PDB file of N, CA and C in Angstrom:
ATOM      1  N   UNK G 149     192.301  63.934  35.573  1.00  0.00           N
ATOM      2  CA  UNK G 149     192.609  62.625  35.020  1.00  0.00           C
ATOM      3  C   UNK G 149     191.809  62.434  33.734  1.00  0.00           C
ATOM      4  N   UNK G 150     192.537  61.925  32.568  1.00  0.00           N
ATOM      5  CA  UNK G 150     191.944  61.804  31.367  1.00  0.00           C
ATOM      6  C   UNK G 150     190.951  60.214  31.097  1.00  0.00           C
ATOM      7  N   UNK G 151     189.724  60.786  30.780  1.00  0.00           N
ATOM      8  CA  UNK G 151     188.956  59.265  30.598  1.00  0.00           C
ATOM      9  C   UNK G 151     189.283  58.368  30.075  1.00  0.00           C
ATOM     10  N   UNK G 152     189.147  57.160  29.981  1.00  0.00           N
ATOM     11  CA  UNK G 152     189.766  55.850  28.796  1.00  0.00           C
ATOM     12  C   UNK G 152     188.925  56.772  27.896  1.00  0.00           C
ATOM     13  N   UNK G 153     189.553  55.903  27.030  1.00  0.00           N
ATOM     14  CA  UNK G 153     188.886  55.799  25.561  1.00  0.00           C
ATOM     15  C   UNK G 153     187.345  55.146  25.293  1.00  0.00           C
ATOM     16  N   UNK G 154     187.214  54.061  25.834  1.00  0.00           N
ATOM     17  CA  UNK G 154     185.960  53.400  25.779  1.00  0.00           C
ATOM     18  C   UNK G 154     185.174  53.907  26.914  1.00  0.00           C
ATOM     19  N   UNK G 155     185.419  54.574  27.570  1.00  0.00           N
ATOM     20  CA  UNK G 155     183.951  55.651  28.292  1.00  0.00           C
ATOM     21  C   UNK G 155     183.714  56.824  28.060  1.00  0.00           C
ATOM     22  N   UNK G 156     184.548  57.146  26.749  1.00  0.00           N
ATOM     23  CA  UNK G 156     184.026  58.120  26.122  1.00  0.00           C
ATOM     24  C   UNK G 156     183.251  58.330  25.078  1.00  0.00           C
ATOM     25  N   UNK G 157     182.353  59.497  24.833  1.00  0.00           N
ATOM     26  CA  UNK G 157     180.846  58.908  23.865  1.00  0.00           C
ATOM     27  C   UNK G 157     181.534  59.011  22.592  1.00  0.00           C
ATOM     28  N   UNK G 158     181.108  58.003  21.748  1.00  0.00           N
ATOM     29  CA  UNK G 158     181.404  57.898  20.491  1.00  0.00           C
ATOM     30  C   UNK G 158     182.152  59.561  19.533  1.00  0.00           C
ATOM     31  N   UNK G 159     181.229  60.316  20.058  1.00  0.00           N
ATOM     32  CA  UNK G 159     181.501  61.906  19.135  1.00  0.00           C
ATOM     33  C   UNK G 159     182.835  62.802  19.805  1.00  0.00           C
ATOM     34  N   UNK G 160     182.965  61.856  21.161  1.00  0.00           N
ATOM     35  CA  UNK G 160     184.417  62.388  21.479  1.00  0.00           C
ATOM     36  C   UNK G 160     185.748  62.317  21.289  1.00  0.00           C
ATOM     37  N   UNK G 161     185.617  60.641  20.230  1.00  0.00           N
ATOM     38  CA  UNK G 161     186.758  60.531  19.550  1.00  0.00           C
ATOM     39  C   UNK G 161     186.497  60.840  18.269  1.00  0.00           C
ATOM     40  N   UNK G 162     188.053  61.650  17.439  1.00  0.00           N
ATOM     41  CA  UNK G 162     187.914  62.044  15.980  1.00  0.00           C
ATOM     42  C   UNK G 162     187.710  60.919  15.254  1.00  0.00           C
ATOM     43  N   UNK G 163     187.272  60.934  14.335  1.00  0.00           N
ATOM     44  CA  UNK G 163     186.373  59.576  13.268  1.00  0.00           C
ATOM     45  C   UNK G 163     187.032  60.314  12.070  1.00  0.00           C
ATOM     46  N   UNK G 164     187.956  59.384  11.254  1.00  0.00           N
ATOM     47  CA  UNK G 164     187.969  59.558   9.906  1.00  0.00           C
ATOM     48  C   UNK G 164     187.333  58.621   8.959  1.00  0.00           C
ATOM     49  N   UNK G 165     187.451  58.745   7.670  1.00  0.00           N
ATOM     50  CA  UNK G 165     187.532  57.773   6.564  1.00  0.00           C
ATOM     51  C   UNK G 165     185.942  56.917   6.769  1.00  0.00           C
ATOM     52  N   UNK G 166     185.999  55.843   6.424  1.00  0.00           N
ATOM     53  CA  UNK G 166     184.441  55.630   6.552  1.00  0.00           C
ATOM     54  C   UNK G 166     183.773  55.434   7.874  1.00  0.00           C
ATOM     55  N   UNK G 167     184.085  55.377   9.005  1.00  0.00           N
ATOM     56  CA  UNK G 167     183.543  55.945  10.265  1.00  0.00           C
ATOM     57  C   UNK G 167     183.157  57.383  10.308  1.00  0.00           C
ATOM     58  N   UNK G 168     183.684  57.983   9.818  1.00  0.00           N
ATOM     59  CA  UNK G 168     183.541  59.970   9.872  1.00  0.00           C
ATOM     60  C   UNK G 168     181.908  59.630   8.401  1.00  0.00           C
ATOM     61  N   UNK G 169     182.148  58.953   7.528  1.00  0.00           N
ATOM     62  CA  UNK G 169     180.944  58.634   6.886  1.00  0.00           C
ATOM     63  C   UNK G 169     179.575  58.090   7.321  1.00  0.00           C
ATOM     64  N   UNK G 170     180.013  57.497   8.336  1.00  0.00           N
ATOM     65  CA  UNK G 170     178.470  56.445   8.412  1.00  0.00           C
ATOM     66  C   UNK G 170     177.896  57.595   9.631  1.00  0.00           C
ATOM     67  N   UNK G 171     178.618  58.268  10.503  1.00  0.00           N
ATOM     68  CA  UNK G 171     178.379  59.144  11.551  1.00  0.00           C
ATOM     69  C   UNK G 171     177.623  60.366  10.886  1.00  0.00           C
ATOM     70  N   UNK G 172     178.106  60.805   9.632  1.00  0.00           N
ATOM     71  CA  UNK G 172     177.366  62.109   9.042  1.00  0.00           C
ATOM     72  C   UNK G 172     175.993  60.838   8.350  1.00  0.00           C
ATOM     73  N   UNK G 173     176.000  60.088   7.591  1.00  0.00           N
ATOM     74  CA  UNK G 173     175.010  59.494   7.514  1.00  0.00           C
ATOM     75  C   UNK G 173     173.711  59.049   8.287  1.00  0.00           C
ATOM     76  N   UNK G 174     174.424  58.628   9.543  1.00  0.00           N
ATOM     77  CA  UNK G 174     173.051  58.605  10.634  1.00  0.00           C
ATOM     78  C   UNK G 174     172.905  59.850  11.060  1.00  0.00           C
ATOM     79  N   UNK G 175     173.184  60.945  11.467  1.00  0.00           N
ATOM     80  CA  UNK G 175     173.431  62.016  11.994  1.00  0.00           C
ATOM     81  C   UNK G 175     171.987  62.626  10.832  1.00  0.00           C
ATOM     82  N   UNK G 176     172.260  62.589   9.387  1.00  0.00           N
ATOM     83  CA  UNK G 176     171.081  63.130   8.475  1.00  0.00           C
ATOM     84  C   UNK G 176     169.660  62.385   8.278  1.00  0.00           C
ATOM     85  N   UNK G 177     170.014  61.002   8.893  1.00  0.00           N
ATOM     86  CA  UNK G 177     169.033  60.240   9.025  1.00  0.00           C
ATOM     87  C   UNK G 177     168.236  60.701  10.841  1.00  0.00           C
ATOM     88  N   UNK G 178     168.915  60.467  11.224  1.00  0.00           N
ATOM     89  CA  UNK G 178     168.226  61.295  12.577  1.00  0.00           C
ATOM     90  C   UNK G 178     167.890  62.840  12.134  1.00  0.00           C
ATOM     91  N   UNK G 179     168.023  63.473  11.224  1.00  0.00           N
ATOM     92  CA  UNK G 179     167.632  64.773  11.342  1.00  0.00           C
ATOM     93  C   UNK G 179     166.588  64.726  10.729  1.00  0.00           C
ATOM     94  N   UNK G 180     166.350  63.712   9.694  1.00  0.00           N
ATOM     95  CA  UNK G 180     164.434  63.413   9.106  1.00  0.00           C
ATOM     96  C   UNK G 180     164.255  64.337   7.627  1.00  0.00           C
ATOM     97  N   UNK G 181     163.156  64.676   6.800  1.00  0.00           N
ATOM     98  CA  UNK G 181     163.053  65.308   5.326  1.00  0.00           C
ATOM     99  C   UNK G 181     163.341  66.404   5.882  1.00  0.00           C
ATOM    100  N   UNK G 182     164.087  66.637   4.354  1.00  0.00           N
ATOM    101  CA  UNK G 182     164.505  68.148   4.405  1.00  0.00           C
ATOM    102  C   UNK G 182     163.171  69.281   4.904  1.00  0.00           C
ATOM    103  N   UNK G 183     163.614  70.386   5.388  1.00  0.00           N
ATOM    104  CA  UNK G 183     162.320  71.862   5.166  1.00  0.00           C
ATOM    105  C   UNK G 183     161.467  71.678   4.446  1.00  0.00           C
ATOM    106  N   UNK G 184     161.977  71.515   3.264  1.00  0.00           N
ATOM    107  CA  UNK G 184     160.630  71.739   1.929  1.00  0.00           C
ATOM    108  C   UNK G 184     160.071  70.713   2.166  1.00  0.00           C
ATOM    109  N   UNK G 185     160.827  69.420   2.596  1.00  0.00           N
ATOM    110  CA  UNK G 185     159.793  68.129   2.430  1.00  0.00           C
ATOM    111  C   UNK G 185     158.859  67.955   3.341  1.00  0.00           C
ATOM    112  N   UNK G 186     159.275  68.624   4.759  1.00  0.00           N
ATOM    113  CA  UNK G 186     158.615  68.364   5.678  1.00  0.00           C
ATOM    114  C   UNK G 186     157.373  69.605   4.971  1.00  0.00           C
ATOM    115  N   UNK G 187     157.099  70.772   4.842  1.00  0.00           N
ATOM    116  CA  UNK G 187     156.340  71.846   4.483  1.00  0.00           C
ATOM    117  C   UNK G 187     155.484  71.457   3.635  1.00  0.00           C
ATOM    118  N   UNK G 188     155.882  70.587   2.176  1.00  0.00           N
ATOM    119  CA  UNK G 188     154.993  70.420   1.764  1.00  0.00           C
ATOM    120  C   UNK G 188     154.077  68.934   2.015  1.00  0.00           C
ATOM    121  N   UNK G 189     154.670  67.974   3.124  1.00  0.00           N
ATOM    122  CA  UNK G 189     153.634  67.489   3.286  1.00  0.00           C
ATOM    123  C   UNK G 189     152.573  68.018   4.381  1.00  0.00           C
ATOM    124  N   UNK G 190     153.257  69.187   5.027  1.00  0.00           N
ATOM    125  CA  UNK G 190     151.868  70.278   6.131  1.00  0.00           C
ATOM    126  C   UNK G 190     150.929  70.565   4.689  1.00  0.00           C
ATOM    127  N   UNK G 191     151.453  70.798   3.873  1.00  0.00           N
ATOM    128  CA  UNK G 191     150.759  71.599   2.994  1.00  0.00           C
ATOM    129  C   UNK G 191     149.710  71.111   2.646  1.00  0.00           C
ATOM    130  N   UNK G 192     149.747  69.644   2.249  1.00  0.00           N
ATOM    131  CA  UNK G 192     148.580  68.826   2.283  1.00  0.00           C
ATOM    132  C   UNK G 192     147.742  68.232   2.742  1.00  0.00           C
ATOM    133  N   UNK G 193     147.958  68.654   4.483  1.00  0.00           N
ATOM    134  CA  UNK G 193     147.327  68.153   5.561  1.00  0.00           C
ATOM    135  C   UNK G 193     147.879  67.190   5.893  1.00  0.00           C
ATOM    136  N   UNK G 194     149.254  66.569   5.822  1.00  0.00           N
ATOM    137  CA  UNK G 194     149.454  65.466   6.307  1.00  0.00           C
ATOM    138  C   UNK G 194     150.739  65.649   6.946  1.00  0.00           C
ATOM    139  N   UNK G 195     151.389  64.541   8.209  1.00  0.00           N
ATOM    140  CA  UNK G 195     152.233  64.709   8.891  1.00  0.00           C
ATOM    141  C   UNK G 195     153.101  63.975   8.062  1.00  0.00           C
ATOM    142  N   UNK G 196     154.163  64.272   8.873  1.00  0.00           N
ATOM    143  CA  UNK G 196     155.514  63.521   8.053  1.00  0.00           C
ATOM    144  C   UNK G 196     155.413  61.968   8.967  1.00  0.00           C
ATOM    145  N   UNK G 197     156.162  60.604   8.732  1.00  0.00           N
ATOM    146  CA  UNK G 197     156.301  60.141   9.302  1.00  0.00           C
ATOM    147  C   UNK G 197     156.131  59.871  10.804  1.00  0.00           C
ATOM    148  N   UNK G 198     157.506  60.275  11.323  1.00  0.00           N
ATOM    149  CA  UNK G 198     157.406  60.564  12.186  1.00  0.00           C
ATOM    150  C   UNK G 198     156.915  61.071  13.472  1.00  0.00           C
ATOM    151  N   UNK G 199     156.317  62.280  12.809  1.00  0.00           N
ATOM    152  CA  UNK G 199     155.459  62.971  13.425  1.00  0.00           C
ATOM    153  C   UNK G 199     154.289  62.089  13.725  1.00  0.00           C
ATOM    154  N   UNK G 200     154.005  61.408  12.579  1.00  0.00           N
ATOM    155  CA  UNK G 200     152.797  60.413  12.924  1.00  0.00           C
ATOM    156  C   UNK G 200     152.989  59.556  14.056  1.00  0.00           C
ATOM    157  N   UNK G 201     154.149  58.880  14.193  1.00  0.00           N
ATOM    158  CA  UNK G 201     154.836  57.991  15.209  1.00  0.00           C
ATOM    159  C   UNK G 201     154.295  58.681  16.691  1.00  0.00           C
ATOM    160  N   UNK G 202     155.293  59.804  16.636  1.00  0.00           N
ATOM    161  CA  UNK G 202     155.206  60.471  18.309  1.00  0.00           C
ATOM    162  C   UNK G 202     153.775  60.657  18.670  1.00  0.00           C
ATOM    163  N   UNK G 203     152.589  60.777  17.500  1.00  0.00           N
ATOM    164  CA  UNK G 203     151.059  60.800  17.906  1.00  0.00           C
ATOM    165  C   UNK G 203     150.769  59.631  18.447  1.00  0.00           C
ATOM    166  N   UNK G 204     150.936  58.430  17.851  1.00  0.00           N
ATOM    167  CA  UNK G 204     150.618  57.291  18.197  1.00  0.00           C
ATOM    168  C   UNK G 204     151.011  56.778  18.994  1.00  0.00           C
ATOM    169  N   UNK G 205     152.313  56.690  19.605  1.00  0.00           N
ATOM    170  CA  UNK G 205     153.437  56.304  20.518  1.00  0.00           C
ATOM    171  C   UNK G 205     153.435  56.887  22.023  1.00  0.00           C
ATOM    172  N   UNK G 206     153.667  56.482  23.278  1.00  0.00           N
ATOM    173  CA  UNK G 206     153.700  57.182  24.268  1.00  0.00           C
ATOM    174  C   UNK G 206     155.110  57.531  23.933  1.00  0.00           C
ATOM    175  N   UNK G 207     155.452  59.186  24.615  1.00  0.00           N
ATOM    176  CA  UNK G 207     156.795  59.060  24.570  1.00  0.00           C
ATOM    177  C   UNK G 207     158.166  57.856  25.234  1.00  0.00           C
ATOM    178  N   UNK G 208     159.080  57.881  24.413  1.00  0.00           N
ATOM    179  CA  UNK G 208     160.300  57.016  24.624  1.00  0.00           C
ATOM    180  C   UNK G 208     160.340  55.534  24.569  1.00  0.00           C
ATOM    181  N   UNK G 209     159.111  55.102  23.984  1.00  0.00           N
ATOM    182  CA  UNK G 209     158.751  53.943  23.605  1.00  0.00           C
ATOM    183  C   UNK G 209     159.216  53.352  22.278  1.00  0.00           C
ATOM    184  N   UNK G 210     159.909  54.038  21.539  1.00  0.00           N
ATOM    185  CA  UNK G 210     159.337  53.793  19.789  1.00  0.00           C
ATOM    186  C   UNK G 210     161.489  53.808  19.357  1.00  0.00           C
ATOM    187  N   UNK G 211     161.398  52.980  19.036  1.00  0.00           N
ATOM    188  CA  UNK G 211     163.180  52.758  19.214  1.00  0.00           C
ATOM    189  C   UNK G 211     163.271  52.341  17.681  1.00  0.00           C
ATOM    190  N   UNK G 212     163.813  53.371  17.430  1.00  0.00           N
ATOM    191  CA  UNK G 212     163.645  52.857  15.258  1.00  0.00           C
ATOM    192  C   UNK G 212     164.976  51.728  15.069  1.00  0.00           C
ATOM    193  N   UNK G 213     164.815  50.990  14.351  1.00  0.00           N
ATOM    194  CA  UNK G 213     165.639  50.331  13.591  1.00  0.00           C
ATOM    195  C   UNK G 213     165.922  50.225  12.376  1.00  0.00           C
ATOM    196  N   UNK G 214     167.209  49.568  12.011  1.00  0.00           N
ATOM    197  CA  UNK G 214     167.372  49.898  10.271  1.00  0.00           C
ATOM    198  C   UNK G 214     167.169  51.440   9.999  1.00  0.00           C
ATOM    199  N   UNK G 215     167.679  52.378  10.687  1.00  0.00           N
ATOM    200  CA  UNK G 215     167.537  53.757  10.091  1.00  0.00           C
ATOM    201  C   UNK G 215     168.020  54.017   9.072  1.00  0.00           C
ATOM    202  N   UNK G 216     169.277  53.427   8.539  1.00  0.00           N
ATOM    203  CA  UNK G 216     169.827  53.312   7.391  1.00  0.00           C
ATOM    204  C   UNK G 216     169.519  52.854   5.890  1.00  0.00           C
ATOM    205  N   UNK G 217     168.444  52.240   6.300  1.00  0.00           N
ATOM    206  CA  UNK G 217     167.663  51.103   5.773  1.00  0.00           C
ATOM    207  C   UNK G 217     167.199  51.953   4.257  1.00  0.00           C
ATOM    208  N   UNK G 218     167.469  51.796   2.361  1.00  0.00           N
ATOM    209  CA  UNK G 218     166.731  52.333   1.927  1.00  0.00           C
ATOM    210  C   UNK G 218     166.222  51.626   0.863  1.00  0.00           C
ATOM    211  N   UNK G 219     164.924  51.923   0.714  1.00  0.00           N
ATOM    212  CA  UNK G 219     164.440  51.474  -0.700  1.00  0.00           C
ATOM    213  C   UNK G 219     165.065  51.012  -2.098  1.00  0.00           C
ATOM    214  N   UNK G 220     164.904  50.245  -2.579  1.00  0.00           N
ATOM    215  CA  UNK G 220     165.238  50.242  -4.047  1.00  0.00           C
ATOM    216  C   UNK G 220     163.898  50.345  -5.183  1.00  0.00           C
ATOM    217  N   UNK G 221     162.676  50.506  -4.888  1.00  0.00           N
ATOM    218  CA  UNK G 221     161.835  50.745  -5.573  1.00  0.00           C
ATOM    219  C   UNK G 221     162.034  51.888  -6.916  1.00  0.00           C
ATOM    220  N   UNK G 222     161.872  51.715  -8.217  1.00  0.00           N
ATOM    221  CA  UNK G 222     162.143  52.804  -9.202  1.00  0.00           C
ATOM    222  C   UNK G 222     160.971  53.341  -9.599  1.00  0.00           C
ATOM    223  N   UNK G 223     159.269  51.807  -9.863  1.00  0.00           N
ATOM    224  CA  UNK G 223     158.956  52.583 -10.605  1.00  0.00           C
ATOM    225  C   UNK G 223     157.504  53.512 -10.092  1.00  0.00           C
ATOM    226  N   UNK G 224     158.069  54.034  -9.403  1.00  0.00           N
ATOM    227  CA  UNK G 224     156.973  55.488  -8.695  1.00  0.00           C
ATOM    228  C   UNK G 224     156.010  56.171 -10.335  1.00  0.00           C
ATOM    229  N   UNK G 225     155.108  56.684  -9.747  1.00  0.00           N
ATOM    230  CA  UNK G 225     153.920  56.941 -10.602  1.00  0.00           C
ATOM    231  C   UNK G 225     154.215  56.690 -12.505  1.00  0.00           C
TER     232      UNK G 225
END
């Protein structure tokens, strides 16, 4: 027997057009700085974000919001 539709998880129905967008968007936002970004902040002794979070945080406590959320700041150094 085939499930409804609405008890199935979001990634089981095909998503086009700007739904298939906002899904690859959180999807890169859950995946966090790129390699290099994450590497070179090891490089300097420091954790990324995150990483800082899960130190501080007991696990499954820490429920982000606004992941989407970005800056408009320009004028950096």
């Amino acid at each position: 027997m085939a499930t409804p539709l609405r008890e199935r998880a979001p990634e089981d129905r095909q998503a086009t057009g700007p739904v298939a967008e906002l899904r690859a968007i959180r999807e890169q936002a859950a995946a966090g700085p790129s390699d290099k970004a994450t590497e070179s902040q090891h490089a300097k002794g420091k954790l990324t974000a995150r990483e800082r979070i899960e130190l501080l945080l007991d696990a499954g406590s820490f429920k982000e919001v606004e992941q989407l959320r970005r800056h408009r700041a320009t004028g950096f150094g």
